[in-house]
Amino acid sequence: MQIGFVSAESGQGRAKNVRNILLKNSVNIMLCAICWWAVGYAFAYGNSAGGFIGTSRFFSDGESFGSKPWFFTWTFCLSCVTIASGCLAERTHLFVYPVYTAVVSIAVHPIIAHWVWAPDSWLNSMTGSPCRFLDFAGGAVVHTVGGLTGLIGAMLCGPRLGRFEDGVDKDIPGHDVSSVSLGSLMLWFGWYGFNCGSTYIYMAQGGAEASAAVSRVALNMTLCASVSGMTSLVVASIQSGTFDLAVCCNGLMAGLSASTSNVGFLTPWAACITGALAGLLYVGVSRLLVRMGVDDPLDSSAIHCGSGMLGVLVSGFLARPSYVMEMVGCNCGGVVYNTNGGMQLGMQLLGLSCSMAWTALWAFITFGTLKKLQLLRVDQQTELAGIDNMEHGGPAYPEFLQRVQSTRPGY
């Protein structure tokens, strides 16, 4: 999945910033691993203190909390961090990325993961509720957190130079659509490990039942991604009159993001409905952010935050009670199954609201402080010349960039 993230982000960026994009993603991976080993894993899966935060297993020696091994849970935190980086591309200091990576890896993702997945957390121990918050593989814990963090960062950082001039939206295309397409397909492939692998956390005993559940998860995820990608491609083409590869790839990932929180709780027809909604929502949120003057080079906030929220809420409507019982042992289900009088939907709203509030608090503190200290954004000269030229010893493709800039100054 990290190979896919890096490929998609570098392709969507301009050639003069490729070294910066590759380096910041590498830094994110390494620093996230250190933070998760030292503190993050303990806060997420250690012995609970009042149901709010874990307090044991610091500086992990690789042991597992229940069926949650260190390495697998680290990849969740890393995906959360990487999602946010796409929103900030091409105009932020390299220093920004390790700062927010540390904050997300220590104070944001682990705390929310504890609330959602620790059996004795406050969210899962509410008296009087037979239901629990459902997030199968991180629709809220990973995608909504990462997308919302990036969105707030992009809003505080401001758009790239030339993105909005005199109130006019001017698209800034990436330099390599093949990287975008290949990155999206790599992400899709990696997502099977993300979602199908999570099935064994819920069904650690394995056997035929686990195999059947994994097959259902793979089918639902495939359908949701496919329907979402097709929906976004068709809807966007009706609006613009062209078939846009980037929109198709982003719609595909929107479907994957929407499936992450519910893929183990839905039937195939419900996964198709989720995919159609995700494709429509992605196109709508992407257009809305542009109208608001928010510059998100990869549409990461529309893909991950918007679709992550959708996926969490879908469980409140379409989760099948027998699948919920199989996975988490609760006799609850979506509104359409007429179980518990909509209590599951209420739990989804509560968990999502708390997760977003905690994320927004830390995002505003982090990026607001960096902005106040004038450490958030590179200067105008650096942005125009390219961050690679000013901070990384030159462009990744010297001859290509020289040829392009002769016809497109500033690219």
mmCIF file of C-alpha atoms in Angstrom:
data_model
loop_
_atom_site.group_PDB
_atom_site.id
_atom_site.type_symbol
_atom_site.label_atom_id
_atom_site.label_comp_id
_atom_site.label_asym_id
_atom_site.label_seq_id
_atom_site.Cartn_x
_atom_site.Cartn_y
_atom_site.Cartn_z
ATOM 1 C CA MET A 1 0.000 0.000 0.000
ATOM 2 C CA GLN A 2 2.868 2.415 0.724
ATOM 3 C CA ILE A 3 4.271 1.796 -2.750
ATOM 4 C CA GLY A 4 0.834 2.652 -4.131
ATOM 5 C CA PHE A 5 0.515 5.801 -2.024
ATOM 6 C CA VAL A 6 3.952 7.055 -3.085
ATOM 7 C CA SER A 7 3.353 6.248 -6.749
ATOM 8 C CA ALA A 8 -0.047 7.947 -6.843
ATOM 9 C CA GLU A 9 1.149 11.050 -4.995
ATOM 10 C CA SER A 10 4.303 11.519 -7.064
ATOM 11 C CA GLY A 11 2.289 11.107 -10.274
ATOM 12 C CA GLN A 12 -0.291 13.675 -9.210
ATOM 13 C CA GLY A 13 2.465 16.147 -8.305
ATOM 14 C CA ARG A 14 4.518 18.258 -10.670
ATOM 15 C CA ALA A 15 7.943 17.079 -11.816
ATOM 16 C CA LYS A 16 9.713 19.854 -9.891
ATOM 17 C CA ASN A 17 8.530 18.426 -6.541
ATOM 18 C CA VAL A 18 8.989 14.665 -7.002
ATOM 19 C CA ARG A 19 12.113 14.322 -4.819
ATOM 20 C CA ASN A 20 10.318 16.140 -2.008
ATOM 21 C CA ILE A 21 7.284 13.864 -2.268
ATOM 22 C CA LEU A 22 9.406 10.705 -2.256
ATOM 23 C CA LEU A 23 11.535 11.857 0.659
ATOM 24 C CA LYS A 24 8.685 13.014 2.893
ATOM 25 C CA ASN A 25 6.881 9.706 2.445
ATOM 26 C CA SER A 26 10.055 7.813 3.337
ATOM 27 C CA VAL A 27 10.514 9.984 6.439
ATOM 28 C CA ASN A 28 6.873 9.362 7.411
ATOM 29 C CA ILE A 29 7.337 5.589 7.200
ATOM 30 C CA MET A 30 10.489 5.550 9.333
ATOM 31 C CA LEU A 31 9.324 7.995 11.997
ATOM 32 C CA CYS A 32 5.897 6.377 12.281
ATOM 33 C CA ALA A 33 7.586 3.016 12.951
ATOM 34 C CA ILE A 34 9.657 4.491 15.783
ATOM 35 C CA CYS A 35 6.703 6.327 17.360
ATOM 36 C CA TRP A 36 4.423 3.297 17.101
ATOM 37 C CA TRP A 37 7.053 1.027 18.679
ATOM 38 C CA ALA A 38 7.829 3.396 21.548
ATOM 39 C CA VAL A 39 4.426 4.812 22.449
ATOM 40 C CA GLY A 40 1.638 4.379 19.896
ATOM 41 C CA TYR A 41 1.074 0.644 20.237
ATOM 42 C CA ALA A 42 0.904 0.988 24.034
ATOM 43 C CA PHE A 43 -1.622 3.829 23.901
ATOM 44 C CA ALA A 44 -3.770 1.874 21.455
ATOM 45 C CA TYR A 45 -3.654 -1.675 22.833
ATOM 46 C CA GLY A 46 -2.173 -1.512 26.325
ATOM 47 C CA ASN A 47 -4.127 -2.094 29.528
ATOM 48 C CA SER A 48 -6.888 0.495 29.581
ATOM 49 C CA ALA A 49 -6.863 3.427 32.018
ATOM 50 C CA GLY A 50 -10.477 4.437 32.516
ATOM 51 C CA GLY A 51 -11.372 3.214 29.038
ATOM 52 C CA PHE A 52 -9.579 6.196 27.484
ATOM 53 C CA ILE A 53 -5.966 5.203 26.803
ATOM 54 C CA GLY A 54 -3.640 2.201 27.023
ATOM 55 C CA THR A 55 -0.928 2.310 29.684
ATOM 56 C CA SER A 56 1.268 -0.741 29.092
ATOM 57 C CA ARG A 57 3.434 -2.371 26.370
ATOM 58 C CA PHE A 58 5.621 0.696 25.798
ATOM 59 C CA PHE A 59 8.719 0.005 23.662
ATOM 60 C CA SER A 60 7.114 -3.187 22.425
ATOM 61 C CA ASP A 61 9.191 -6.330 21.994
ATOM 62 C CA GLY A 62 6.849 -7.529 19.246
ATOM 63 C CA GLU A 63 4.224 -9.225 21.387
ATOM 64 C CA SER A 64 0.562 -9.112 20.328
ATOM 65 C CA PHE A 65 -2.377 -7.682 22.189
ATOM 66 C CA GLY A 66 -4.931 -10.428 21.694
ATOM 67 C CA SER A 67 -4.876 -11.004 17.946
ATOM 68 C CA LYS A 68 -3.431 -7.555 17.104
ATOM 69 C CA PRO A 69 0.263 -7.945 16.253
ATOM 70 C CA TRP A 70 2.559 -4.914 16.334
ATOM 71 C CA PHE A 71 3.456 -5.011 12.642
ATOM 72 C CA PHE A 72 -0.120 -5.268 11.355
ATOM 73 C CA THR A 73 -1.367 -2.444 13.582
ATOM 74 C CA TRP A 74 1.613 -0.266 12.598
ATOM 75 C CA THR A 75 0.513 -0.424 8.960
ATOM 76 C CA PHE A 76 -2.858 1.003 10.004
ATOM 77 C CA CYS A 77 -1.218 3.957 11.718
ATOM 78 C CA LEU A 78 1.131 4.433 8.772
ATOM 79 C CA SER A 79 -1.761 4.549 6.296
ATOM 80 C CA CYS A 80 -3.434 7.172 8.444
ATOM 81 C CA VAL A 81 -0.283 9.325 8.357
ATOM 82 C CA THR A 82 0.269 8.875 4.616
ATOM 83 C CA ILE A 83 -3.288 9.889 3.714
ATOM 84 C CA ALA A 84 -2.792 13.316 5.262
ATOM 85 C CA SER A 85 0.476 13.968 3.414
ATOM 86 C CA GLY A 86 -1.262 14.042 0.033
ATOM 87 C CA CYS A 87 -3.391 17.012 1.045
ATOM 88 C CA LEU A 88 -0.300 19.105 1.836
ATOM 89 C CA ALA A 89 1.830 18.312 -1.202
ATOM 90 C CA GLU A 90 3.902 20.837 -3.156
ATOM 91 C CA ARG A 91 3.883 23.826 -0.799
ATOM 92 C CA THR A 92 4.804 22.763 2.742
ATOM 93 C CA HIS A 93 8.158 22.569 4.507
ATOM 94 C CA LEU A 94 9.661 19.104 4.842
ATOM 95 C CA PHE A 95 9.772 19.813 8.591
ATOM 96 C CA VAL A 96 5.954 19.749 8.706
ATOM 97 C CA TYR A 97 5.715 16.045 7.919
ATOM 98 C CA PRO A 98 7.712 14.593 10.834
ATOM 99 C CA VAL A 99 5.904 16.950 13.211
ATOM 100 C CA TYR A 100 2.391 15.888 12.252
ATOM 101 C CA THR A 101 3.524 12.257 11.826
ATOM 102 C CA ALA A 102 4.621 12.202 15.459
ATOM 103 C CA VAL A 103 1.380 13.849 16.612
ATOM 104 C CA VAL A 104 -0.854 11.451 14.653
ATOM 105 C CA SER A 105 1.214 8.376 15.628
ATOM 106 C CA ILE A 106 1.267 9.248 19.334
ATOM 107 C CA ALA A 107 -1.749 11.391 20.229
ATOM 108 C CA VAL A 108 -4.437 10.868 17.581
ATOM 109 C CA HIS A 109 -4.619 7.465 15.907
ATOM 110 C CA PRO A 110 -3.668 5.349 18.969
ATOM 111 C CA ILE A 111 -6.224 7.031 21.228
ATOM 112 C CA ILE A 112 -9.051 6.585 18.729
ATOM 113 C CA ALA A 113 -7.941 3.011 18.021
ATOM 114 C CA HIS A 114 -8.179 2.330 21.769
ATOM 115 C CA TRP A 115 -11.693 3.772 21.943
ATOM 116 C CA VAL A 116 -12.868 1.738 18.957
ATOM 117 C CA TRP A 117 -11.062 -1.598 19.283
ATOM 118 C CA ALA A 118 -10.113 -2.101 22.933
ATOM 119 C CA PRO A 119 -12.846 -4.295 24.467
ATOM 120 C CA ASP A 120 -12.872 -2.332 27.732
ATOM 121 C CA SER A 121 -12.814 1.182 26.259
ATOM 122 C CA TRP A 122 -15.481 3.702 27.228
ATOM 123 C CA LEU A 123 -17.075 3.438 23.779
ATOM 124 C CA ASN A 124 -17.403 -0.345 24.003
ATOM 125 C CA SER A 125 -18.453 -0.423 27.663
ATOM 126 C CA MET A 126 -21.433 1.920 27.635
ATOM 127 C CA THR A 127 -24.081 0.703 30.056
ATOM 128 C CA GLY A 128 -27.535 0.155 28.673
ATOM 129 C CA SER A 129 -26.365 -0.392 25.087
ATOM 130 C CA PRO A 130 -26.387 -3.884 23.576
ATOM 131 C CA CYS A 131 -24.518 -2.509 20.565
ATOM 132 C CA ARG A 132 -20.922 -1.412 20.030
ATOM 133 C CA PHE A 133 -19.346 0.961 17.540
ATOM 134 C CA LEU A 134 -18.580 -0.915 14.322
ATOM 135 C CA ASP A 135 -15.389 -0.132 12.412
ATOM 136 C CA PHE A 136 -14.225 -3.303 10.729
ATOM 137 C CA ALA A 137 -10.764 -2.237 9.517
ATOM 138 C CA GLY A 138 -10.410 1.481 10.107
ATOM 139 C CA GLY A 139 -12.968 3.544 8.190
ATOM 140 C CA ALA A 140 -13.019 5.976 11.101
ATOM 141 C CA VAL A 141 -9.747 5.078 12.842
ATOM 142 C CA VAL A 142 -7.647 5.333 9.667
ATOM 143 C CA HIS A 143 -9.429 7.011 6.765
ATOM 144 C CA THR A 144 -11.568 9.627 8.463
ATOM 145 C CA VAL A 145 -8.722 10.541 10.814
ATOM 146 C CA GLY A 146 -6.156 10.803 8.008
ATOM 147 C CA GLY A 147 -8.481 12.629 5.621
ATOM 148 C CA LEU A 148 -9.691 15.128 8.215
ATOM 149 C CA THR A 149 -6.140 15.820 9.419
ATOM 150 C CA GLY A 150 -5.052 16.529 5.853
ATOM 151 C CA LEU A 151 -8.116 18.661 5.130
ATOM 152 C CA ILE A 152 -7.482 20.938 8.106
ATOM 153 C CA GLY A 153 -3.807 21.161 7.163
ATOM 154 C CA ALA A 154 -4.690 22.107 3.573
ATOM 155 C CA MET A 155 -7.147 24.761 4.733
ATOM 156 C CA LEU A 156 -4.618 26.391 7.073
ATOM 157 C CA CYS A 157 -1.767 26.100 4.571
ATOM 158 C CA GLY A 158 -3.714 27.628 1.700
ATOM 159 C CA PRO A 159 -3.744 26.690 -1.999
ATOM 160 C CA ARG A 160 -0.722 26.321 -4.247
ATOM 161 C CA LEU A 161 0.283 29.409 -6.182
ATOM 162 C CA GLY A 162 -1.787 29.618 -9.349
ATOM 163 C CA ARG A 163 -4.472 27.176 -8.200
ATOM 164 C CA PHE A 164 -7.098 29.879 -7.697
ATOM 165 C CA GLU A 165 -6.504 33.211 -9.439
ATOM 166 C CA ASP A 166 -9.063 36.017 -9.388
ATOM 167 C CA GLY A 167 -11.661 33.587 -8.118
ATOM 168 C CA VAL A 168 -11.109 31.205 -11.054
ATOM 169 C CA ASP A 169 -10.317 27.535 -10.526
ATOM 170 C CA LYS A 170 -7.226 26.618 -12.540
ATOM 171 C CA ASP A 171 -6.392 22.933 -12.537
ATOM 172 C CA ILE A 172 -2.749 21.961 -11.954
ATOM 173 C CA PRO A 173 -2.296 18.539 -13.574
ATOM 174 C CA GLY A 174 0.214 16.000 -12.370
ATOM 175 C CA HIS A 175 3.225 15.010 -14.423
ATOM 176 C CA ASP A 176 2.712 11.232 -14.769
ATOM 177 C CA VAL A 177 -0.714 9.631 -15.151
ATOM 178 C CA SER A 178 0.813 6.152 -15.444
ATOM 179 C CA SER A 179 2.123 6.456 -11.874
ATOM 180 C CA VAL A 180 -1.329 7.525 -10.730
ATOM 181 C CA SER A 181 -2.989 4.531 -12.362
ATOM 182 C CA LEU A 182 -0.383 2.006 -11.220
ATOM 183 C CA GLY A 183 -0.413 3.456 -7.712
ATOM 184 C CA SER A 184 -4.183 3.085 -7.515
ATOM 185 C CA LEU A 185 -4.013 -0.555 -8.616
ATOM 186 C CA MET A 186 -1.241 -1.253 -6.087
ATOM 187 C CA LEU A 187 -3.398 0.277 -3.380
ATOM 188 C CA TRP A 188 -6.347 -1.865 -4.416
ATOM 189 C CA PHE A 189 -4.196 -4.977 -4.199
ATOM 190 C CA GLY A 190 -2.779 -3.971 -0.824
ATOM 191 C CA TRP A 191 -6.261 -3.245 0.483
ATOM 192 C CA TYR A 192 -7.068 -6.966 0.386
ATOM 193 C CA GLY A 193 -4.456 -7.433 3.084
ATOM 194 C CA PHE A 194 -5.939 -4.511 4.969
ATOM 195 C CA ASN A 195 -9.515 -5.799 4.983
ATOM 196 C CA CYS A 196 -9.178 -9.553 4.531
ATOM 197 C CA GLY A 197 -6.341 -9.618 7.043
ATOM 198 C CA SER A 198 -8.540 -7.853 9.575
ATOM 199 C CA THR A 199 -11.019 -10.726 9.365
ATOM 200 C CA TYR A 200 -8.572 -12.948 11.250
ATOM 201 C CA ILE A 201 -8.448 -10.417 14.096
ATOM 202 C CA TYR A 202 -12.171 -10.939 14.609
ATOM 203 C CA MET A 203 -12.053 -14.690 13.917
ATOM 204 C CA ALA A 204 -8.684 -15.693 15.331
ATOM 205 C CA GLN A 205 -9.767 -19.313 15.673
ATOM 206 C CA GLY A 206 -9.614 -19.717 11.877
ATOM 207 C CA GLY A 207 -11.309 -22.725 10.271
ATOM 208 C CA ALA A 208 -14.055 -22.924 7.659
ATOM 209 C CA GLU A 209 -16.062 -20.061 9.145
ATOM 210 C CA ALA A 210 -13.101 -17.705 8.926
ATOM 211 C CA SER A 211 -12.405 -18.746 5.339
ATOM 212 C CA ALA A 212 -16.014 -18.070 4.359
ATOM 213 C CA ALA A 213 -15.868 -14.671 6.074
ATOM 214 C CA VAL A 214 -12.643 -13.764 4.252
ATOM 215 C CA SER A 215 -14.240 -14.679 0.923
ATOM 216 C CA ARG A 216 -17.248 -12.486 1.719
ATOM 217 C CA VAL A 217 -14.997 -9.598 2.726
ATOM 218 C CA ALA A 218 -12.987 -9.872 -0.509
ATOM 219 C CA LEU A 219 -16.177 -9.992 -2.595
ATOM 220 C CA ASN A 220 -17.763 -7.022 -0.849
ATOM 221 C CA MET A 221 -14.614 -4.937 -1.132
ATOM 222 C CA THR A 222 -14.202 -5.735 -4.822
ATOM 223 C CA LEU A 223 -17.826 -4.858 -5.593
ATOM 224 C CA CYS A 224 -17.749 -1.638 -3.579
ATOM 225 C CA ALA A 225 -14.553 -0.431 -5.267
ATOM 226 C CA SER A 226 -15.739 -1.376 -8.749
ATOM 227 C CA VAL A 227 -19.161 0.244 -8.447
ATOM 228 C CA SER A 228 -17.666 3.375 -6.914
ATOM 229 C CA GLY A 229 -15.038 3.757 -9.633
ATOM 230 C CA MET A 230 -17.590 3.289 -12.413
ATOM 231 C CA THR A 231 -20.076 5.640 -10.774
ATOM 232 C CA SER A 232 -17.588 8.467 -10.329
ATOM 233 C CA LEU A 233 -16.249 8.036 -13.871
ATOM 234 C CA VAL A 234 -19.718 8.171 -15.455
ATOM 235 C CA VAL A 235 -21.024 11.036 -13.312
ATOM 236 C CA ALA A 236 -17.898 13.157 -13.842
ATOM 237 C CA SER A 237 -17.935 12.484 -17.592
ATOM 238 C CA ILE A 238 -21.545 13.670 -17.818
ATOM 239 C CA GLN A 239 -20.552 16.884 -16.069
ATOM 240 C CA SER A 240 -17.339 17.552 -17.995
ATOM 241 C CA GLY A 241 -17.835 15.764 -21.312
ATOM 242 C CA THR A 242 -14.538 13.853 -20.933
ATOM 243 C CA PHE A 243 -13.486 10.583 -19.321
ATOM 244 C CA ASP A 244 -10.906 11.461 -16.674
ATOM 245 C CA LEU A 245 -8.465 8.745 -15.569
ATOM 246 C CA ALA A 246 -7.694 10.522 -12.287
ATOM 247 C CA VAL A 247 -11.380 10.692 -11.391
ATOM 248 C CA CYS A 248 -11.771 6.979 -12.101
ATOM 249 C CA CYS A 249 -8.759 6.118 -9.905
ATOM 250 C CA ASN A 250 -9.944 8.389 -7.102
ATOM 251 C CA GLY A 251 -13.468 6.980 -7.299
ATOM 252 C CA LEU A 252 -12.027 3.492 -7.021
ATOM 253 C CA MET A 253 -10.145 4.456 -3.863
ATOM 254 C CA ALA A 254 -13.239 6.188 -2.486
ATOM 255 C CA GLY A 255 -15.055 2.863 -2.739
ATOM 256 C CA LEU A 256 -12.210 1.077 -0.990
ATOM 257 C CA SER A 257 -12.235 3.679 1.792
ATOM 258 C CA ALA A 258 -16.004 3.385 2.187
ATOM 259 C CA SER A 259 -15.777 -0.410 2.416
ATOM 260 C CA THR A 260 -13.117 -0.443 5.123
ATOM 261 C CA SER A 261 -15.397 0.175 8.099
ATOM 262 C CA ASN A 262 -18.254 -2.140 7.068
ATOM 263 C CA VAL A 263 -16.982 -4.762 4.632
ATOM 264 C CA GLY A 264 -17.351 -7.616 7.119
ATOM 265 C CA PHE A 265 -20.885 -6.658 8.131
ATOM 266 C CA LEU A 266 -22.599 -6.241 4.740
ATOM 267 C CA THR A 267 -24.167 -8.433 2.111
ATOM 268 C CA PRO A 268 -22.964 -8.053 -1.505
ATOM 269 C CA TRP A 269 -25.988 -5.992 -2.561
ATOM 270 C CA ALA A 270 -25.356 -3.600 0.329
ATOM 271 C CA ALA A 271 -21.704 -3.309 -0.768
ATOM 272 C CA CYS A 272 -22.899 -2.283 -4.243
ATOM 273 C CA ILE A 273 -25.150 0.398 -2.744
ATOM 274 C CA THR A 274 -22.243 1.635 -0.643
ATOM 275 C CA GLY A 275 -20.030 1.810 -3.725
ATOM 276 C CA ALA A 276 -22.579 3.834 -5.698
ATOM 277 C CA LEU A 277 -22.961 6.282 -2.811
ATOM 278 C CA ALA A 278 -19.188 6.541 -2.401
ATOM 279 C CA GLY A 279 -18.694 7.369 -6.081
ATOM 280 C CA LEU A 280 -21.358 10.084 -5.971
ATOM 281 C CA LEU A 281 -20.068 11.475 -2.682
ATOM 282 C CA TYR A 282 -16.491 11.652 -3.914
ATOM 283 C CA VAL A 283 -17.441 13.693 -6.987
ATOM 284 C CA GLY A 284 -19.672 15.964 -4.917
ATOM 285 C CA VAL A 285 -17.185 16.588 -2.095
ATOM 286 C CA SER A 286 -14.338 17.153 -4.546
ATOM 287 C CA ARG A 287 -16.367 19.821 -6.365
ATOM 288 C CA LEU A 288 -17.452 21.371 -3.065
ATOM 289 C CA LEU A 289 -13.884 21.740 -1.798
ATOM 290 C CA VAL A 290 -12.875 23.466 -5.032
ATOM 291 C CA ARG A 291 -15.778 25.902 -4.653
ATOM 292 C CA MET A 292 -14.580 26.589 -1.098
ATOM 293 C CA GLY A 293 -11.085 27.354 -2.372
ATOM 294 C CA VAL A 294 -9.473 24.343 -0.684
ATOM 295 C CA ASP A 295 -6.534 22.945 -2.652
ATOM 296 C CA ASP A 296 -6.099 19.208 -2.114
ATOM 297 C CA PRO A 297 -3.720 18.031 -4.889
ATOM 298 C CA LEU A 298 -4.696 14.371 -4.549
ATOM 299 C CA ASP A 299 -8.322 14.810 -3.439
ATOM 300 C CA SER A 300 -7.277 12.802 -0.375
ATOM 301 C CA SER A 301 -9.741 14.497 1.955
ATOM 302 C CA ALA A 302 -12.668 13.863 -0.395
ATOM 303 C CA ILE A 303 -11.586 10.250 -0.914
ATOM 304 C CA HIS A 304 -10.718 9.260 2.630
ATOM 305 C CA CYS A 305 -12.570 11.589 4.984
ATOM 306 C CA GLY A 306 -15.792 11.763 2.976
ATOM 307 C CA SER A 307 -15.930 8.077 2.107
ATOM 308 C CA GLY A 308 -14.682 7.019 5.523
ATOM 309 C CA MET A 309 -17.573 8.857 7.157
ATOM 310 C CA LEU A 310 -20.000 7.329 4.687
ATOM 311 C CA GLY A 311 -18.753 3.816 5.371
ATOM 312 C CA VAL A 312 -19.143 4.229 9.135
ATOM 313 C CA LEU A 313 -22.726 5.433 8.776
ATOM 314 C CA VAL A 314 -23.631 2.694 6.291
ATOM 315 C CA SER A 315 -23.177 0.120 9.051
ATOM 316 C CA GLY A 316 -25.926 1.872 10.998
ATOM 317 C CA PHE A 317 -28.306 1.272 8.113
ATOM 318 C CA LEU A 318 -27.186 -1.900 6.306
ATOM 319 C CA ALA A 319 -25.159 -4.056 8.739
ATOM 320 C CA ARG A 320 -26.591 -7.577 8.779
ATOM 321 C CA PRO A 321 -27.249 -8.763 12.362
ATOM 322 C CA SER A 322 -25.916 -12.280 11.796
ATOM 323 C CA TYR A 323 -22.629 -10.926 10.456
ATOM 324 C CA VAL A 324 -22.309 -8.497 13.353
ATOM 325 C CA MET A 325 -22.881 -11.358 15.786
ATOM 326 C CA GLU A 326 -20.303 -13.488 13.945
ATOM 327 C CA MET A 327 -17.634 -10.772 14.063
ATOM 328 C CA VAL A 328 -18.121 -8.908 17.341
ATOM 329 C CA GLY A 329 -20.669 -10.960 19.294
ATOM 330 C CA CYS A 330 -23.391 -8.286 19.475
ATOM 331 C CA ASN A 331 -27.007 -8.841 18.537
ATOM 332 C CA CYS A 332 -27.287 -5.597 16.610
ATOM 333 C CA GLY A 333 -27.771 -4.546 13.016
ATOM 334 C CA GLY A 334 -28.691 -1.786 10.637
ATOM 335 C CA VAL A 335 -31.960 0.100 10.531
ATOM 336 C CA VAL A 336 -33.190 -1.838 7.484
ATOM 337 C CA TYR A 337 -33.156 -5.040 9.539
ATOM 338 C CA ASN A 338 -35.327 -3.442 12.226
ATOM 339 C CA THR A 339 -33.105 -4.461 15.147
ATOM 340 C CA ASN A 340 -32.662 -2.484 18.370
ATOM 341 C CA GLY A 341 -34.704 0.463 17.151
ATOM 342 C CA GLY A 342 -31.851 2.258 15.390
ATOM 343 C CA MET A 343 -29.473 1.960 18.353
ATOM 344 C CA GLN A 344 -26.663 0.794 16.082
ATOM 345 C CA LEU A 345 -27.005 3.956 13.994
ATOM 346 C CA GLY A 346 -26.801 6.001 17.181
ATOM 347 C CA MET A 347 -23.596 4.231 18.177
ATOM 348 C CA GLN A 348 -22.116 4.911 14.744
ATOM 349 C CA LEU A 349 -22.919 8.610 15.014
ATOM 350 C CA LEU A 350 -21.471 8.816 18.516
ATOM 351 C CA GLY A 351 -18.220 7.059 17.689
ATOM 352 C CA LEU A 352 -17.732 8.992 14.456
ATOM 353 C CA SER A 353 -18.412 12.352 16.120
ATOM 354 C CA CYS A 354 -15.970 11.700 18.962
ATOM 355 C CA SER A 355 -13.278 10.470 16.565
ATOM 356 C CA MET A 356 -13.612 13.529 14.350
ATOM 357 C CA ALA A 357 -13.655 15.956 17.278
ATOM 358 C CA TRP A 358 -10.434 14.485 18.747
ATOM 359 C CA THR A 359 -8.770 14.519 15.323
ATOM 360 C CA ALA A 360 -9.812 18.102 14.553
ATOM 361 C CA LEU A 361 -8.554 19.318 17.935
ATOM 362 C CA TRP A 362 -5.035 17.994 17.383
ATOM 363 C CA ALA A 363 -4.955 18.996 13.712
ATOM 364 C CA PHE A 364 -5.813 22.624 14.518
ATOM 365 C CA ILE A 365 -3.272 22.678 17.353
ATOM 366 C CA THR A 366 -0.503 21.169 15.207
ATOM 367 C CA PHE A 367 -0.954 23.050 11.931
ATOM 368 C CA GLY A 368 -2.105 26.240 13.662
ATOM 369 C CA THR A 369 1.078 26.325 15.751
ATOM 370 C CA LEU A 370 3.275 25.651 12.707
ATOM 371 C CA LYS A 371 1.515 28.421 10.792
ATOM 372 C CA LYS A 372 1.904 30.892 13.655
ATOM 373 C CA LEU A 373 5.629 30.107 13.815
ATOM 374 C CA GLN A 374 5.835 30.516 9.999
ATOM 375 C CA LEU A 375 7.018 26.934 9.624
ATOM 376 C CA LEU A 376 4.065 25.547 7.668
ATOM 377 C CA ARG A 377 4.598 26.804 4.140
ATOM 378 C CA VAL A 378 7.661 27.312 1.949
ATOM 379 C CA ASP A 379 8.334 30.806 0.609
ATOM 380 C CA GLN A 380 7.060 31.932 -2.763
ATOM 381 C CA GLN A 381 10.444 31.653 -4.474
ATOM 382 C CA THR A 382 10.856 28.036 -3.360
ATOM 383 C CA GLU A 383 7.352 27.088 -4.450
ATOM 384 C CA LEU A 384 7.753 28.645 -7.892
ATOM 385 C CA ALA A 385 11.223 27.213 -8.501
ATOM 386 C CA GLY A 386 10.238 23.818 -7.130
ATOM 387 C CA ILE A 387 11.031 22.415 -3.706
ATOM 388 C CA ASP A 388 13.421 19.924 -5.320
ATOM 389 C CA ASN A 389 15.563 22.712 -6.754
ATOM 390 C CA MET A 390 15.747 24.708 -3.521
ATOM 391 C CA GLU A 391 15.921 22.007 -0.828
ATOM 392 C CA HIS A 392 16.883 18.669 -2.406
ATOM 393 C CA GLY A 393 19.755 19.378 -4.770
ATOM 394 C CA GLY A 394 17.847 19.544 -8.028
ATOM 395 C CA PRO A 395 14.881 17.981 -9.857
ATOM 396 C CA ALA A 396 14.262 14.260 -10.191
ATOM 397 C CA TYR A 397 14.079 14.527 -14.009
ATOM 398 C CA PRO A 398 16.425 17.380 -15.052
ATOM 399 C CA GLU A 399 16.091 16.979 -18.824
ATOM 400 C CA PHE A 400 12.357 16.351 -18.724
ATOM 401 C CA LEU A 401 11.724 19.347 -16.480
ATOM 402 C CA GLN A 402 13.853 21.648 -18.608
ATOM 403 C CA ARG A 403 11.923 20.587 -21.710
ATOM 404 C CA VAL A 404 8.527 21.062 -20.036
ATOM 405 C CA GLN A 405 9.366 24.424 -18.495
ATOM 406 C CA SER A 406 10.450 25.788 -21.858
ATOM 407 C CA THR A 407 6.817 25.592 -22.925
ATOM 408 C CA ARG A 408 5.075 25.841 -19.531
ATOM 409 C CA PRO A 409 6.974 28.288 -17.282
ATOM 410 C CA GLY A 410 6.465 27.639 -13.559
ATOM 411 C CA TYR A 411 5.483 24.005 -14.026
#
